[in-house]
Amino acid sequence: MLSHEAEAYNLKVIFLPFLSTSHMIPMVDMARLFAMHGVDITIITTTSNAEIFQKSIDRDFNQGLSIKTHVVEFPAKEVGLPVGIEAMNANTSIDMADKIFKGFIMLQPQIENYLFGEIEVDCIISDMFYVWTVDVAAKLGIPRIVFCPASIFSRCTELSIEQHSSHTKVESDCDKFTIVGLPDKLEMNRLQLPNWVKKPDVPFGEMIKVVNNTTRKSYGAVFNSFYGLEGAYEEHYKNAFGTKCWSLGPVSLWANQDVSDKAERGDTNVEGDSSLFKWLNSKKENSVLYVSFGSMNKFPSSQLIEIAHALEVSSVDFIWVVRKSNDKEGEGFMEEFEKRVKESNKGYLIWGWAPQLLILENKAIGGIVTHCGWNTVVESLNVGLPMVTWPLFAEQFFHEKLVVEVLKIGVSLGIREWKNWNEFDTKDIVKRDDIAKAIGLVMTNRKEVEEMRLRAKNLSDDGKKAILVGGSSHANLIQIIEELKSLKHQRHYGN
Ligand code: UDP
């Protein structure tokens, strides 16, 4: 498992993941990859965030890797949160999210103390939101590499829109504009754009401006991607942002080769559910649809009811990862629905957190309904699944564009408008017939779907090759390590 590329120089790299599950998961995978290649790794986070991944780190450490977590204290009292609420996920209200972000900003002095302490640090790999690490790295005379949890494609698209303002040159929100200068000719409309792109003066827009500026000032950027997936955008990024750019994925496939790592990823309390896998193993190859909306989503009951009806009338079996809604509408409906689909052996509901990597790699899974969160897109690609795309917030409309129009491996549900996280209007409820139509299509063996499946399978093969010795992601990882060694040499010996 351990190679010795970095050992001779005893490189010490700090990883700083943001306090949200889906930023943390891929970044911890990435940190573990550096450790597997001989780099001494410290992941800095808060107590309850560390609990999400600590078991994997302990397993790596016990196998001889130089990897540990350094815990800093989240200022719960100061920001007015109960102890233990330190990460953004599906249970976080907007009010809590603001407080978590405030607490996140307050971590700076504690982390700075550590970084300027006794230890010698050779590089900081920082989540894009830790914007101040640019200055700290400059003071320490070491490189800062930025981690962005989205696709390279989405970063390039956002930058193009920021630079060319083509979205302001059309009359209505529904008019299409061209995204200038990308490797592919693509169009979007204003409804599909995140708030911070459309209205850069909203508070989060100000934050993204700082993220972009600090990204440009960084030594480079790392992404959970691979050359066969976004190679043209990896090259484009280097010119657009004027920094280095490395794809290091698929990180989930590369780092999590142990069943326990896969089962516990994102929630170490999820025990292997034997009835789930017994049920899945009883199903035919490619016959089950996986429906999940990531780590942050909580639909209102009215939307859950529409999804339930669509799944029940469809001819396919399904696993649906669902979160209890906070509203009272349709009370009892989901329980009845679960009972019916269990009795008919048609569906399996997972309330809360699913062992997604283990489910996706099961041969019975034949397609996915996804919100186009980047981790899930890459994880579905690892196993070559065609997708039904249902983007909601963040960069998800950009990812839909990539999946449906560039990679041509997905069927769009036709969602019209970007929304703030967990903000739903009754007019936004997607109707059962539209859902049923899209899932019916993606699970058939019609020619166009078979072609999608084949393209997804080819991408999956590319991803598997990328992480092997000689593959693009492997070569990128070795290149970063070599550059860090050489920079360390220059710091010590002057050339
Ligand atoms: N995930 C999981 N179980 C769940 C929900 C999500 O393991 O029930 C993982 C999933 O495998 C992925 C991440 O959480 O790695 C979700 O990230 P993504 O970028 O897809 O979406 P987000 O959570 O940012 O909306």
XYZ file of C-alpha atoms and ligand atoms in Angstrom:
520
model
C 0.000 0.000 0.000
C 2.747 2.411 0.948
C 5.108 3.758 -1.655
C 8.106 5.880 -0.890
C 7.981 8.825 -3.295
C 7.870 11.382 -0.507
C 9.559 9.620 2.359
C 13.092 10.697 1.547
C 12.041 14.291 2.119
C 9.485 13.542 4.806
C 6.983 15.896 3.232
C 4.425 17.248 5.664
C 1.114 18.347 4.191
C -1.861 19.825 6.015
C -5.402 19.199 4.778
C -8.119 21.653 5.773
C -11.594 20.405 4.836
C -14.657 22.653 5.134
C -17.274 21.808 7.773
C -19.789 20.083 5.516
C -20.091 16.369 4.859
C -19.770 16.512 1.095
C -16.696 18.776 1.125
C -15.091 16.627 3.782
C -15.683 13.194 2.254
C -13.653 13.660 -0.976
C -10.997 15.741 0.750
C -10.358 13.074 3.363
C -10.150 10.502 0.553
C -7.560 12.735 -1.098
C -5.567 13.168 2.118
C -5.469 9.399 2.494
C -4.133 9.063 -1.081
C -1.234 11.396 -0.283
C -0.519 9.337 2.861
C -0.589 6.123 0.806
C 2.169 7.688 -1.286
C 4.436 8.398 1.650
C 3.431 11.942 2.597
C 3.002 12.818 6.275
C -0.593 14.051 6.557
C -2.443 16.031 9.194
C -6.144 16.724 8.681
C -7.327 19.661 10.764
C -10.984 19.728 11.763
C -13.350 20.005 14.732
C -14.345 17.206 17.126
C -17.662 16.078 15.685
C -16.473 16.476 12.090
C -13.513 14.223 12.881
C -15.931 11.538 14.064
C -17.296 11.297 10.520
C -14.053 9.869 9.136
C -11.752 8.994 12.051
C -12.184 5.218 11.758
C -10.655 5.246 8.234
C -7.743 7.363 9.439
C -7.118 4.974 12.349
C -7.164 2.007 9.964
C -4.619 3.738 7.683
C -2.436 4.693 10.653
C -2.508 1.132 11.984
C -1.345 -0.087 8.584
C 1.736 2.093 8.886
C 0.694 5.288 7.112
C 1.729 8.621 8.537
C -1.700 10.216 8.884
C -3.511 11.821 11.795
C -6.248 14.288 12.693
C -5.571 17.459 14.637
C -8.729 18.574 16.385
C -9.595 22.222 16.995
C -12.466 23.373 19.163
C -15.607 24.597 17.445
C -16.835 27.779 19.192
C -20.377 26.437 19.741
C -21.142 28.665 22.723
C -19.856 31.820 21.052
C -22.063 31.343 17.980
C -25.089 30.078 19.924
C -25.220 26.447 18.768
C -25.655 23.313 20.861
C -22.407 21.384 21.370
C -21.826 18.908 18.524
C -23.576 20.877 15.733
C -20.514 21.651 13.633
C -21.208 20.371 10.116
C -23.645 21.371 7.413
C -25.869 18.527 6.310
C -29.529 17.710 5.635
C -30.489 18.463 9.239
C -29.025 21.965 9.247
C -31.508 24.834 9.151
C -30.580 28.066 7.368
C -30.159 29.768 10.762
C -27.848 26.997 11.956
C -25.884 27.140 8.688
C -25.147 30.834 9.255
C -23.924 30.077 12.756
C -21.779 27.165 11.583
C -20.212 29.459 8.992
C -19.547 32.067 11.665
C -17.924 29.419 13.860
C -15.920 28.200 10.873
C -14.463 31.691 10.367
C -13.617 31.866 14.075
C -11.400 28.771 13.767
C -8.672 30.828 12.070
C -6.569 31.761 15.171
C -6.538 28.184 16.481
C -5.453 26.800 13.114
C -2.900 29.561 12.589
C -1.364 28.783 15.993
C -0.931 25.208 14.900
C 0.508 26.124 11.500
C 2.968 28.671 12.927
C 3.871 26.310 15.806
C 6.781 23.953 16.199
C 6.108 21.775 13.193
C 7.487 22.438 9.744
C 4.743 22.384 7.126
C 5.528 21.921 3.417
C 2.129 22.584 1.863
C -1.440 23.469 2.811
C -4.180 21.793 0.816
C -7.115 23.950 1.713
C -10.812 23.847 0.990
C -11.737 26.832 -1.191
C -13.622 28.421 1.748
C -10.501 28.672 3.931
C -9.578 31.781 1.976
C -7.103 33.125 4.580
C -4.777 30.146 4.073
C -3.391 31.958 1.005
C -1.796 34.574 3.257
C -0.666 32.047 5.839
C 1.012 29.931 3.155
C 2.694 33.063 1.770
C 4.023 33.956 5.244
C 5.295 30.415 5.711
C 6.839 30.491 2.230
C 5.020 27.313 1.192
C 2.479 26.538 -1.529
C -1.257 26.629 -0.933
C -3.232 24.254 -3.108
C -6.964 24.801 -3.276
C -9.525 22.016 -3.194
C -12.884 22.580 -4.831
C -15.525 19.863 -4.310
C -17.267 20.544 -7.641
C -16.228 19.730 -11.233
C -13.462 21.520 -13.107
C -16.141 22.190 -15.732
C -18.254 24.167 -13.256
C -15.315 26.316 -12.139
C -14.447 27.124 -15.760
C -18.086 27.893 -16.575
C -18.508 30.193 -13.570
C -15.330 32.050 -14.441
C -16.391 32.499 -18.060
C -19.718 33.963 -16.932
C -17.970 36.245 -14.435
C -15.547 37.495 -17.096
C -17.858 37.871 -20.080
C -21.198 38.651 -18.358
C -22.939 37.016 -21.304
C -25.940 36.331 -19.061
C -26.604 40.070 -18.830
C -26.811 40.439 -22.602
C -30.106 38.577 -23.027
C -33.508 40.075 -22.327
C -35.371 37.542 -20.264
C -34.380 34.971 -17.653
C -35.417 32.209 -20.045
C -33.356 33.411 -23.043
C -30.317 31.336 -23.732
C -26.809 32.786 -23.735
C -23.573 31.157 -24.847
C -20.883 30.348 -22.324
C -17.888 32.002 -23.952
C -14.557 30.323 -24.536
C -15.181 26.820 -23.217
C -13.933 23.697 -25.010
C -17.588 22.843 -25.822
C -20.211 25.156 -27.270
C -22.837 25.368 -24.557
C -25.778 27.534 -23.675
C -27.628 28.209 -20.441
C -30.258 30.622 -19.241
C -30.314 32.890 -16.177
C -32.845 30.719 -14.338
C -30.255 27.951 -14.178
C -27.518 30.080 -12.642
C -26.607 30.095 -8.960
C -27.514 33.260 -7.104
C -23.901 34.193 -6.531
C -23.281 34.192 -10.305
C -26.515 36.017 -11.180
C -26.292 38.550 -8.360
C -22.660 38.764 -7.284
C -23.584 41.376 -4.665
C -25.480 38.931 -2.420
C -23.348 38.101 0.665
C -22.434 34.655 -0.652
C -21.469 36.284 -3.970
C -18.965 38.467 -2.104
C -17.555 35.306 -0.535
C -17.224 33.632 -3.934
C -15.338 36.676 -5.271
C -12.815 36.177 -2.474
C -12.730 32.445 -3.194
C -11.960 33.194 -6.850
C -9.257 35.733 -6.017
C -7.566 33.407 -3.540
C -7.886 30.550 -6.022
C -5.972 32.645 -8.568
C -3.290 33.395 -5.967
C -2.864 29.711 -5.081
C -0.088 27.469 -6.337
C -2.649 25.183 -7.942
C -5.958 23.391 -7.580
C -6.912 19.769 -7.046
C -10.175 18.140 -8.068
C -11.951 14.838 -7.670
C -11.945 14.162 -11.390
C -9.865 12.422 -14.047
C -8.439 13.319 -17.417
C -10.786 11.055 -19.421
C -13.728 12.815 -17.798
C -12.732 16.485 -17.907
C -9.289 16.604 -19.544
C -10.195 19.499 -21.853
C -11.412 21.511 -18.848
C -8.321 20.646 -16.808
C -6.251 22.271 -19.564
C -8.692 25.163 -19.919
C -8.593 25.811 -16.151
C -4.814 26.328 -16.197
C -5.172 29.262 -18.595
C -8.400 30.586 -17.155
C -7.226 30.736 -13.531
C -3.517 31.026 -14.354
C -2.510 28.297 -11.908
C -1.696 24.630 -12.025
C -4.563 22.169 -11.986
C -4.533 18.474 -11.215
C -7.332 15.917 -11.374
C -6.750 13.270 -8.702
C -9.796 11.055 -8.969
C -11.932 9.150 -8.805
C -10.885 9.535 -5.168
C -13.629 7.305 -3.756
C -12.504 4.408 -5.941
C -8.820 4.934 -5.214
C -8.867 5.530 -1.459
C -11.676 3.224 -0.330
C -10.578 -0.247 -1.245
C -11.584 -1.754 2.092
C -15.258 -2.733 2.605
C -15.303 -0.987 6.007
C -14.080 2.247 4.402
C -16.882 2.046 1.844
C -19.570 1.121 4.386
C -18.698 3.858 6.862
C -17.896 6.664 4.446
C -19.671 9.808 5.577
C -21.190 8.209 8.662
C -19.234 5.801 10.817
C -22.438 4.801 12.618
C -23.939 3.173 9.535
C -23.527 -0.531 10.222
C -23.553 -2.858 7.218
C -27.317 -3.396 6.750
C -27.525 -7.075 5.873
C -31.233 -6.969 4.923
C -30.522 -4.223 2.371
C -27.799 -6.230 0.659
C -29.809 -9.448 0.887
C -32.635 -7.636 -0.901
C -30.277 -6.119 -3.481
C -28.526 -9.428 -4.126
C -31.893 -11.045 -4.881
C -32.460 -8.649 -7.794
C -31.473 -9.094 -11.433
C -28.495 -7.256 -12.922
C -29.265 -3.622 -13.853
C -32.851 -3.899 -12.605
C -32.779 -1.510 -9.604
C -32.876 2.284 -9.726
C -30.994 4.177 -6.981
C -32.620 7.467 -5.979
C -30.635 9.880 -3.828
C -30.247 13.624 -3.440
C -26.960 13.813 -1.560
C -26.090 14.875 1.955
C -27.869 18.238 2.144
C -31.354 17.755 0.724
C -34.651 17.557 2.568
C -37.724 17.755 0.313
C -41.147 18.859 1.580
C -43.753 16.082 1.896
C -45.564 17.258 -1.239
C -42.439 16.414 -3.290
C -41.859 13.107 -1.510
C -45.425 12.089 -2.394
C -44.837 12.801 -6.101
C -41.601 10.778 -6.110
C -43.314 7.918 -4.268
C -46.151 7.753 -6.808
C -43.728 7.824 -9.725
C -41.656 5.010 -8.265
C -44.701 2.915 -7.446
C -46.169 3.034 -10.961
C -42.826 2.477 -12.663
C -41.879 -0.972 -13.807
C -38.528 -0.895 -12.001
C -37.447 -1.797 -8.492
C -35.767 0.924 -6.486
C -33.741 2.023 -3.482
C -34.673 5.502 -2.295
C -32.595 7.397 0.252
C -35.150 9.617 1.898
C -35.226 12.115 4.765
C -38.275 12.711 6.904
C -39.790 16.057 6.076
C -40.408 18.569 8.857
C -43.928 19.438 7.642
C -47.141 17.671 8.604
C -48.617 17.381 5.109
C -49.235 13.829 3.999
C -48.614 12.471 7.488
C -48.570 8.693 7.468
C -48.303 8.581 3.663
C -44.635 7.602 3.552
C -45.086 4.896 6.198
C -47.944 3.355 4.182
C -45.938 3.648 0.996
C -42.939 1.949 2.591
C -45.136 -0.869 3.874
C -46.653 -1.448 0.416
C -43.383 -1.481 -1.511
C -41.792 -3.721 1.087
C -44.647 -6.215 0.841
C -44.524 -6.214 -2.952
C -40.709 -6.526 -2.769
C -40.463 -3.618 -5.196
C -38.635 -0.992 -3.201
C -36.299 -0.383 -0.308
C -36.338 2.911 1.585
C -33.270 4.079 3.471
C -34.127 6.735 6.031
C -31.176 9.040 6.543
C -27.742 7.930 5.409
C -27.006 5.190 2.856
C -23.757 3.278 2.338
C -23.727 4.741 -1.178
C -20.451 3.315 -2.474
C -21.452 -0.245 -1.540
C -24.920 0.124 -3.028
C -23.681 1.605 -6.298
C -21.141 -1.129 -6.881
C -23.820 -3.838 -6.590
C -24.570 -5.386 -9.992
C -28.327 -5.012 -9.465
C -28.125 -1.214 -9.714
C -28.898 -0.138 -13.278
C -29.449 3.603 -13.057
C -29.577 6.559 -10.706
C -31.756 9.588 -10.086
C -29.323 12.245 -8.872
C -29.321 15.887 -7.852
C -25.966 16.135 -9.697
C -23.819 16.667 -6.618
C -20.317 16.218 -7.987
C -19.312 13.373 -5.685
C -22.359 11.384 -6.673
C -21.806 12.064 -10.372
C -18.250 10.691 -10.120
C -19.340 7.755 -7.953
C -22.080 6.784 -10.458
C -19.560 7.046 -13.248
C -17.203 4.701 -11.393
C -19.789 2.005 -11.965
C -20.934 3.204 -15.388
C -24.522 4.188 -14.566
C -26.800 6.280 -16.781
C -28.438 9.087 -14.790
C -31.703 10.968 -14.458
C -30.584 14.500 -13.611
C -32.537 16.550 -11.056
C -30.345 19.536 -10.151
C -31.368 21.637 -7.142
C -28.765 24.139 -5.888
C -24.992 24.898 -5.716
C -23.160 23.965 -8.962
C -25.645 21.223 -9.778
C -27.089 22.823 -12.952
C -23.544 23.066 -14.378
C -23.030 19.390 -13.621
C -26.299 18.522 -15.346
C -25.012 20.339 -18.441
C -21.819 18.292 -18.366
C -23.622 14.981 -17.817
C -26.422 15.463 -20.349
C -24.859 17.566 -23.115
C -21.112 16.978 -22.982
C -20.799 13.409 -21.711
C -24.249 12.359 -22.982
C -24.877 9.878 -20.209
C -27.993 11.315 -18.620
C -31.662 12.080 -19.151
C -32.679 15.507 -17.888
C -35.821 15.841 -15.850
C -36.037 19.391 -17.172
C -35.816 21.247 -13.855
C -36.154 24.912 -14.789
C -34.777 26.950 -11.968
C -31.843 27.044 -9.557
C -32.952 27.483 -5.940
C -31.271 28.263 -2.680
C -30.455 25.176 -0.701
C -33.685 23.562 0.632
C -35.877 26.418 -0.553
C -38.976 25.013 -2.266
C -42.034 26.673 -3.666
C -45.235 24.760 -4.414
C -44.773 25.728 -8.067
C -41.375 23.955 -8.030
C -42.824 20.565 -7.123
C -41.861 18.132 -9.870
C -44.884 16.141 -10.924
C -45.132 12.368 -10.739
C -45.735 11.922 -14.500
C -42.543 13.786 -15.397
C -40.527 11.769 -12.894
C -42.067 8.498 -14.064
C -41.317 9.329 -17.708
C -37.614 10.052 -17.053
C -37.028 7.008 -14.872
C -38.925 4.824 -17.319
C -36.605 6.009 -20.060
C -33.298 5.575 -18.221
C -34.099 2.017 -17.140
C -35.121 0.738 -20.591
C -32.931 -0.950 -23.152
C -33.848 1.493 -25.904
C -31.037 2.206 -28.301
C -30.287 5.705 -27.018
C -30.129 4.459 -23.421
C -27.913 1.520 -24.374
C -25.598 4.053 -26.011
C -25.595 6.153 -22.831
C -24.817 3.056 -20.804
C -21.929 2.248 -23.125
C -20.502 5.781 -22.860
C -20.835 5.643 -19.056
C -19.123 2.250 -19.037
C -16.243 3.612 -21.155
C -15.833 6.521 -18.740
C -15.852 4.077 -15.859
C -13.023 2.142 -17.532
C -11.098 5.421 -18.051
C -11.535 6.279 -14.368
C -10.222 2.887 -13.284
C -7.158 3.300 -15.515
C -6.535 6.866 -14.282
C -5.683 5.691 -10.754
C -3.311 2.902 -11.786
C 0.448 3.420 -12.122
C 0.885 5.277 -15.412
C -2.691 6.604 -15.349
C -3.411 10.327 -15.447
C -4.522 10.828 -11.825
C -1.696 8.675 -10.527
C 0.797 10.669 -12.603
C -0.705 13.940 -11.293
C -0.348 12.812 -7.688
C 3.282 11.830 -8.210
C 3.897 15.144 -9.991
C 2.536 17.165 -7.055
C 4.680 15.191 -4.617
C 7.787 15.700 -6.772
C 7.127 19.435 -7.037
C 6.628 19.738 -3.287
C 9.896 17.902 -2.690
C 11.698 20.186 -5.082
C 10.177 23.324 -3.455
C 11.222 22.014 -0.059
C 14.742 21.466 -1.381
C 14.802 25.047 -2.678
C 13.634 26.396 0.683
C 16.389 24.498 2.473
C 19.270 24.784 0.017
C 18.311 27.765 -2.080
C 17.986 26.129 -5.497
N -23.596 10.057 0.598
C -23.672 8.818 1.196
N -24.875 8.427 1.686
C -25.987 9.196 1.607
C -25.900 10.463 0.977
C -24.685 10.867 0.469
O -22.684 8.087 1.281
O -27.045 8.777 2.056
C -22.292 10.528 0.094
C -22.149 10.318 -1.383
O -21.571 9.053 -1.639
C -21.264 11.480 -1.788
C -21.618 12.581 -0.794
O -22.200 11.918 0.316
O -19.917 11.134 -1.636
C -22.612 13.581 -1.333
O -21.933 14.489 -2.122
P -22.544 15.113 -3.434
O -21.477 15.982 -4.018
O -23.049 14.062 -4.328
O -23.799 15.949 -2.974
P -24.048 17.043 -1.821
O -24.129 16.282 -0.555
O -22.897 18.003 -1.871
O -25.337 17.661 -2.211
